[in-house]
Coordinates of N, CA and C and ligand atoms in Angstrom, one line a residue:
X92 N 19.3 -32.9 -58.2 CA 17.7 -33.3 -58.5 C 17.8 -32.8 -60.3
X93 N 17.1 -33.7 -60.9 CA 16.9 -33.4 -62.3 C 15.9 -32.3 -62.3
X94 N 16.1 -31.1 -63.2 CA 15.2 -30.4 -63.3 C 14.7 -30.4 -65.1
X95 N 13.4 -30.5 -65.0 CA 12.9 -30.4 -66.1 C 12.2 -29.4 -67.1
X96 N 12.4 -29.5 -68.4 CA 11.3 -28.2 -69.1 C 10.3 -29.1 -70.0
X97 N 9.2 -28.6 -69.9 CA 8.0 -29.2 -70.3 C 7.8 -27.9 -71.8
X98 N 7.1 -28.3 -72.9 CA 6.6 -27.9 -73.9 C 5.6 -29.0 -74.6
X99 N 4.7 -28.1 -75.3 CA 3.9 -28.8 -76.4 C 3.2 -27.9 -77.1
X100 N 2.6 -28.4 -78.3 CA 1.8 -27.5 -79.3 C 0.3 -28.1 -78.5
X101 N -0.6 -27.2 -79.2 CA -2.1 -27.5 -78.9 C -2.4 -28.8 -79.3
X102 N -1.7 -30.0 -79.3 CA -2.0 -31.0 -80.0 C -1.9 -31.8 -78.1
X103 N -0.8 -31.4 -77.4 CA -0.2 -31.9 -76.7 C -0.6 -31.6 -75.0
X104 N -1.6 -30.3 -75.1 CA -1.9 -29.6 -73.6 C -2.4 -31.0 -73.0
X105 N -3.4 -31.6 -73.1 CA -3.8 -32.4 -72.1 C -2.6 -33.4 -71.5
X106 N -2.2 -34.0 -72.5 CA -1.2 -34.6 -72.1 C 0.3 -34.1 -71.3
X107 N 0.3 -32.9 -71.7 CA 1.2 -32.3 -70.6 C 0.8 -32.1 -69.4
X108 N -0.5 -31.8 -69.1 CA -1.3 -31.9 -67.5 C -1.0 -32.8 -67.1
X109 N -1.3 -34.1 -67.7 CA -1.2 -35.6 -67.1 C 0.6 -35.3 -66.6
X110 N 1.7 -35.3 -67.8 CA 3.1 -35.2 -67.0 C 3.2 -34.5 -66.0
X111 N 2.7 -33.2 -66.1 CA 3.0 -32.2 -64.7 C 2.6 -32.8 -63.3
X112 N 1.5 -33.5 -63.7 CA 1.0 -34.1 -62.3 C 1.7 -35.2 -62.0
X113 N 2.3 -36.0 -62.6 CA 3.1 -37.2 -62.6 C 4.3 -36.5 -61.8
X114 N 5.2 -35.3 -62.2 CA 6.2 -34.7 -61.9 C 6.0 -34.3 -60.3
X115 N 5.0 -33.5 -60.3 CA 4.6 -33.0 -59.1 C 4.5 -34.2 -57.9
X116 N 3.6 -35.1 -57.9 CA 3.9 -36.3 -57.4 C 5.0 -37.0 -57.0
X117 N 5.9 -36.8 -57.9 CA 7.5 -37.2 -57.7 C 8.5 -36.4 -57.0
X118 N 8.0 -35.2 -57.0 CA 8.7 -34.3 -56.4 C 9.3 -33.3 -57.3
X119 N 9.5 -33.8 -58.6 CA 10.6 -33.4 -59.5 C 10.3 -31.7 -60.2
X120 N 11.2 -30.9 -60.0 CA 11.0 -29.7 -60.4 C 10.9 -29.5 -61.9
X121 N 10.0 -28.8 -62.5 CA 9.8 -28.5 -63.8 C 9.3 -27.0 -63.9
X122 N 9.5 -26.8 -65.4 CA 9.0 -25.3 -65.4 C 8.2 -25.7 -66.9
X123 N 7.1 -25.5 -67.1 CA 6.1 -25.1 -68.2 C 6.5 -23.9 -69.4
X124 N 6.9 -24.3 -70.2 CA 7.3 -23.2 -71.5 C 5.9 -23.3 -72.4
X125 N 4.6 -23.7 -72.2 CA 3.7 -23.9 -73.0 C 3.5 -24.6 -73.8
X126 N 2.7 -24.7 -74.8 CA 1.2 -23.6 -74.8 C 0.3 -24.1 -73.6
X127 N -0.5 -23.5 -73.5 CA -1.4 -23.5 -72.7 C -2.9 -23.8 -72.8
X128 N -3.4 -23.9 -74.2 CA -5.1 -23.9 -74.5 C -4.7 -24.6 -75.7
X129 N -5.7 -25.0 -76.3 CA -5.8 -26.0 -77.8 C -5.7 -24.7 -79.0
X130 N -5.6 -23.7 -78.9 CA -5.3 -22.3 -79.8 C -4.2 -22.8 -80.7
X131 N -4.4 -23.2 -81.9 CA -3.1 -23.7 -82.5 C -2.0 -22.8 -82.3
X132 N -0.9 -23.5 -82.5 CA 0.4 -22.9 -82.5 C 1.3 -23.5 -83.2
X133 N 2.4 -23.1 -83.5 CA 3.6 -24.0 -84.5 C 4.5 -24.7 -83.3
X134 N 4.8 -25.9 -83.7 CA 5.5 -26.8 -82.6 C 6.8 -26.1 -82.7
X135 N 7.5 -26.0 -83.6 CA 9.1 -25.4 -83.8 C 8.9 -24.3 -82.5
X136 N 8.4 -23.4 -82.5 CA 8.1 -22.3 -81.5 C 8.6 -22.8 -80.1
X137 N 7.7 -23.6 -79.6 CA 7.1 -24.5 -78.3 C 8.6 -25.4 -78.0
X138 N 8.9 -26.4 -79.0 CA 10.1 -27.1 -79.0 C 11.3 -26.0 -78.6
X139 N 11.2 -25.4 -79.4 CA 12.7 -24.1 -79.3 C 12.8 -23.7 -78.0
X140 N 11.9 -23.1 -77.4 CA 11.4 -22.9 -76.1 C 12.6 -23.9 -75.2
X141 N 11.8 -24.9 -75.1 CA 12.2 -25.8 -73.7 C 13.6 -26.2 -74.1
X142 N 14.0 -26.7 -75.1 CA 15.1 -27.0 -75.6 C 16.5 -26.3 -75.7
X143 N 15.7 -24.9 -75.6 CA 16.8 -24.0 -76.1 C 17.4 -23.9 -74.0
X144 N 16.2 -24.3 -73.8 CA 16.6 -23.9 -72.0 C 17.8 -25.3 -71.6
X145 N 17.5 -26.2 -72.2 CA 18.4 -27.6 -71.7 C 19.6 -27.2 -72.6
X146 N 19.8 -26.9 -73.7 CA 21.1 -26.6 -74.0 C 21.4 -25.5 -73.5
X147 N 21.3 -24.5 -73.1 CA 21.8 -23.4 -72.1 C 22.2 -24.3 -70.4
X148 N 21.9 -25.5 -70.6 CA 22.2 -25.6 -68.8 C 21.4 -25.3 -67.7
X149 N 20.0 -24.6 -68.3 CA 19.1 -24.3 -67.1 C 18.2 -25.7 -66.6
X150 N 18.2 -26.3 -67.6 CA 17.3 -27.8 -67.2 C 18.4 -29.0 -67.8
X151 N 18.1 -29.9 -67.0 CA 18.8 -31.4 -67.4 C 18.4 -32.4 -68.8
X152 N 16.8 -32.0 -68.4 CA 15.9 -32.7 -69.5 C 14.6 -31.9 -70.0
X153 N 14.3 -32.4 -71.1 CA 13.1 -31.9 -71.2 C 12.0 -32.8 -72.4
X154 N 10.8 -32.4 -72.0 CA 9.8 -33.5 -72.3 C 9.0 -32.2 -73.4
X155 N 9.0 -33.3 -74.6 CA 8.0 -32.3 -75.7 C 6.7 -32.7 -76.1
X156 N 5.9 -32.4 -76.5 CA 4.8 -33.4 -76.8 C 4.1 -32.3 -78.0
X157 N 3.7 -33.3 -79.0 CA 2.7 -32.6 -80.1 C 2.0 -33.5 -80.3
X158 N 1.5 -33.7 -81.4 CA 0.5 -34.6 -82.0 C 1.1 -36.0 -82.4
X159 N 2.2 -36.1 -82.6 CA 2.8 -37.2 -83.2 C 4.0 -37.5 -82.1
X160 N 4.8 -36.4 -81.9 CA 6.3 -36.1 -81.4 C 7.3 -35.9 -82.2
X161 N 7.0 -36.0 -83.5 CA 8.0 -36.1 -84.4 C 8.2 -34.5 -84.6
X162 N 7.6 -33.8 -85.1 CA 7.5 -32.5 -85.3 C 8.8 -31.7 -84.4
X163 N 8.4 -31.7 -82.8 CA 8.9 -31.3 -81.9 C 10.2 -32.0 -81.8
X164 N 10.5 -33.3 -82.4 CA 11.5 -33.9 -82.5 C 12.6 -33.7 -83.2
X165 N 12.1 -33.0 -84.4 CA 13.1 -32.6 -85.8 C 13.2 -31.4 -85.6
X166 N 12.5 -30.6 -84.9 CA 13.1 -29.0 -84.3 C 14.0 -29.0 -83.0
X167 N 13.9 -29.6 -82.1 CA 14.7 -29.6 -81.1 C 15.9 -30.2 -81.4
X168 N 15.8 -31.0 -82.4 CA 17.6 -32.0 -82.7 C 17.8 -30.8 -83.4
X169 N 18.0 -29.7 -83.7 CA 18.4 -28.6 -84.6 C 19.2 -28.0 -83.8
X170 N 19.0 -28.0 -82.6 CA 19.9 -27.3 -81.3 C 21.4 -28.1 -81.2
X171 N 22.6 -27.4 -81.0 CA 23.6 -28.0 -80.8 C 23.4 -29.1 -79.2
X172 N 23.9 -30.0 -79.3 CA 23.9 -30.4 -78.1 C 22.6 -31.2 -77.5
X173 N 21.7 -30.9 -78.3 CA 20.4 -31.9 -77.9 C 20.5 -32.8 -78.7
X174 N 19.7 -34.1 -78.1 CA 19.9 -35.3 -78.6 C 18.1 -35.5 -78.2
X175 N 17.1 -35.2 -79.0 CA 15.7 -35.5 -78.6 C 15.6 -36.8 -79.3
X176 N 14.8 -37.5 -78.4 CA 14.6 -39.1 -79.2 C 13.0 -39.3 -78.7
X177 N 12.0 -39.2 -79.9 CA 10.6 -39.8 -80.0 C 10.8 -41.2 -79.6
X178 N 9.9 -41.5 -78.1 CA 9.5 -42.7 -77.7 C 8.0 -43.0 -77.5
X179 N 7.6 -44.0 -78.2 CA 6.3 -44.7 -77.8 C 6.5 -46.3 -77.2
X180 N 7.5 -46.2 -76.6 CA 7.5 -47.8 -75.9 C 8.7 -47.5 -74.6
X181 N 8.7 -48.2 -74.0 CA 9.4 -48.0 -72.5 C 11.0 -48.4 -73.2
X182 N 10.9 -49.8 -74.1 CA 12.2 -50.0 -74.5 C 13.1 -49.1 -75.3
X183 N 12.4 -48.4 -76.0 CA 12.9 -47.2 -76.6 C 13.7 -46.1 -75.6
X184 N 12.5 -45.9 -74.3 CA 12.9 -44.9 -73.8 C 14.1 -45.3 -72.6
X185 N 14.3 -46.3 -72.6 CA 15.5 -46.8 -71.8 C 16.8 -46.9 -72.7
X186 N 16.5 -47.4 -74.0 CA 17.9 -47.3 -74.7 C 18.1 -45.5 -75.0
X187 N 16.8 -45.0 -75.3 CA 17.5 -43.5 -75.7 C 18.4 -42.8 -74.7
X188 N 18.1 -43.3 -73.3 CA 18.7 -43.0 -72.2 C 20.5 -43.8 -72.1
X189 N 20.4 -44.8 -72.0 CA 21.1 -45.6 -72.1 C 22.5 -45.9 -72.8
X190 N 22.2 -45.7 -74.1 CA 23.0 -45.8 -75.2 C 23.0 -44.3 -75.9
X191 N 22.1 -43.7 -76.0 CA 21.8 -42.4 -76.8 C 22.3 -41.1 -75.9
X192 N 22.3 -41.0 -74.6 CA 22.4 -40.0 -73.5 C 21.3 -38.9 -73.8
X193 N 19.9 -39.4 -74.5 CA 19.0 -38.4 -75.0 C 18.9 -37.4 -73.5
X194 N 18.7 -36.2 -73.8 CA 18.3 -35.3 -73.3 C 17.1 -34.7 -73.6
X195 N 16.1 -35.4 -74.4 CA 15.1 -34.6 -74.9 C 14.2 -36.0 -74.9
X196 N 13.0 -35.8 -74.3 CA 11.7 -36.7 -74.8 C 10.8 -36.4 -75.5
X197 N 10.5 -37.0 -76.6 CA 9.4 -36.5 -77.3 C 8.4 -37.5 -77.2
X198 N 6.7 -36.8 -77.2 CA 6.0 -37.9 -77.2 C 5.1 -37.4 -78.2
X199 N 4.1 -38.2 -78.6 CA 2.9 -37.8 -79.7 C 1.5 -38.2 -78.7
X200 N 0.9 -36.5 -78.5 CA -0.1 -37.3 -77.9 C -1.4 -38.0 -78.7
X201 N -1.2 -37.9 -79.7 CA -2.4 -38.4 -80.7 C -1.9 -39.9 -80.7
X202 N -0.7 -40.2 -80.3 CA -0.2 -41.9 -80.6 C -0.4 -42.8 -79.2
X203 N 0.0 -42.2 -78.1 CA 0.2 -42.9 -77.1 C -1.0 -42.1 -75.9
X204 N -1.7 -43.2 -74.9 CA -2.4 -42.5 -73.7 C -1.5 -42.2 -73.1
X205 N -2.4 -41.7 -71.8 CA -1.9 -41.2 -70.7 C -1.1 -42.0 -70.1
X206 N -1.3 -43.5 -69.6 CA -0.8 -44.4 -68.8 C 0.5 -44.8 -69.5
X207 N 0.7 -45.0 -70.8 CA 2.0 -45.8 -71.5 C 2.6 -44.2 -71.2
X208 N 2.1 -43.1 -71.6 CA 2.9 -41.9 -71.5 C 3.8 -41.6 -70.5
X209 N 3.1 -42.0 -69.2 CA 3.9 -41.8 -67.9 C 4.6 -42.7 -67.7
X210 N 4.4 -44.1 -68.2 CA 5.3 -45.1 -68.1 C 6.9 -44.8 -68.6
X211 N 6.7 -44.1 -69.9 CA 7.6 -43.9 -70.6 C 8.3 -42.7 -70.3
X212 N 7.7 -42.0 -69.4 CA 8.3 -40.4 -69.1 C 9.0 -41.0 -67.6
X213 N 8.8 -42.1 -67.1 CA 9.4 -42.5 -65.5 C 10.7 -43.2 -66.2
X214 N 10.4 -43.9 -67.1 CA 12.0 -44.7 -67.8 C 13.0 -43.7 -68.2
X215 N 12.3 -42.8 -68.9 CA 13.3 -41.9 -69.7 C 13.7 -40.8 -68.2
X216 N 13.1 -40.7 -67.0 CA 13.8 -39.7 -66.0 C 14.6 -41.1 -65.1
X217 N 14.3 -42.1 -65.2 CA 15.2 -42.8 -64.2 C 16.3 -43.5 -64.7
X218 N 16.6 -43.4 -66.2 CA 17.3 -44.5 -66.7 C 18.7 -43.5 -66.7
X219 N 19.8 -44.5 -66.2 CA 21.0 -43.4 -66.7 C 22.0 -43.5 -67.8
X220 N 22.7 -42.9 -68.4 CA 23.4 -42.9 -69.6 C 24.9 -44.1 -69.0
X221 N 24.8 -45.1 -69.8 CA 25.4 -46.1 -69.7 C 27.2 -46.1 -70.0
X222 N 27.6 -44.9 -71.0 CA 29.0 -44.5 -71.4 C 29.6 -45.7 -71.8
X223 N 30.9 -45.8 -71.4 CA 31.6 -47.2 -72.1 C 31.6 -46.8 -73.9
X224 N 31.1 -47.6 -74.1 CA 31.3 -48.1 -76.0 C 30.8 -46.7 -76.4
X225 N 29.3 -46.3 -75.1 CA 28.1 -45.6 -76.3 C 29.1 -44.0 -76.0
X226 N 29.8 -43.6 -75.0 CA 30.2 -42.5 -74.9 C 31.2 -41.8 -76.5
X227 N 32.0 -42.8 -76.9 CA 32.4 -42.9 -78.2 C 31.4 -42.5 -79.7
X228 N 30.2 -42.9 -79.3 CA 29.1 -42.8 -80.2 C 28.8 -41.6 -80.0
X229 N 28.4 -41.5 -78.7 CA 27.8 -40.1 -78.9 C 28.6 -38.6 -78.8
X230 N 29.8 -39.0 -78.8 CA 31.0 -38.0 -79.4 C 30.7 -38.0 -80.5
X231 N 30.7 -38.8 -81.3 CA 30.5 -38.7 -82.8 C 29.6 -37.9 -83.1
X232 N 28.7 -37.8 -82.6 CA 27.1 -37.0 -82.8 C 27.4 -35.8 -82.4
X233 N 28.2 -35.5 -81.4 CA 28.4 -33.7 -81.4 C 29.6 -33.7 -82.4
X234 N 30.5 -34.3 -83.0 CA 31.3 -34.4 -83.9 C 30.5 -33.7 -85.1
X235 N 29.4 -34.2 -85.3 CA 28.8 -33.8 -86.6 C 28.0 -32.3 -86.5
X236 N 27.9 -32.2 -85.3 CA 27.6 -30.8 -85.2 C 28.4 -29.6 -85.7
X237 N 29.7 -29.9 -85.7 CA 31.0 -28.8 -86.1 C 30.7 -28.3 -87.3
Ligands
LIG193 C1 -0.4 -30.5 -85.0 O1 -1.9 -30.7 -85.9 C2 0.8 -31.4 -85.4 O2 0.9 -31.3 -87.2 C3 1.5 -31.4 -84.6 O3 1.2 -31.7 -83.3 C4 2.5 -32.8 -84.9 O4 2.0 -33.6 -84.9 C5 3.9 -32.4 -86.1 O5 4.8 -33.0 -85.8

């Protein structure tokens, strides 16, 4: 079963709670790396905590939330082996998994409401990597990290 790391900055706390409820309903195990209230924090710190746990293999996926989904995506993508995708529609979420083997989903709590966000989360968690021609391309992303 997929283990999921969650993190957000102060802008994402409410949406992260919705994601947690969804994961609980689905019986999917997760760990919440914070933050837990609206006291301002720096999104790279939170993104790093959860993405590092994925990089180490402790979790298969992470879901990171900030105001736009951009800051946490930029920060997470600095870590080797992390392929973070900011998705605000289900087509992108599906493609990020099927084509890019994304292991981190980022969401902007000030961009999407909880209904759409949870649909995106569902697609992201349910879609397998297609492999095939996409594997060569993902390998080329790995090569860029060296
Ligand atoms: C915080 O105000 C905001 O800058 C942050 O949540 C995020 O949108 C950054 O990319």
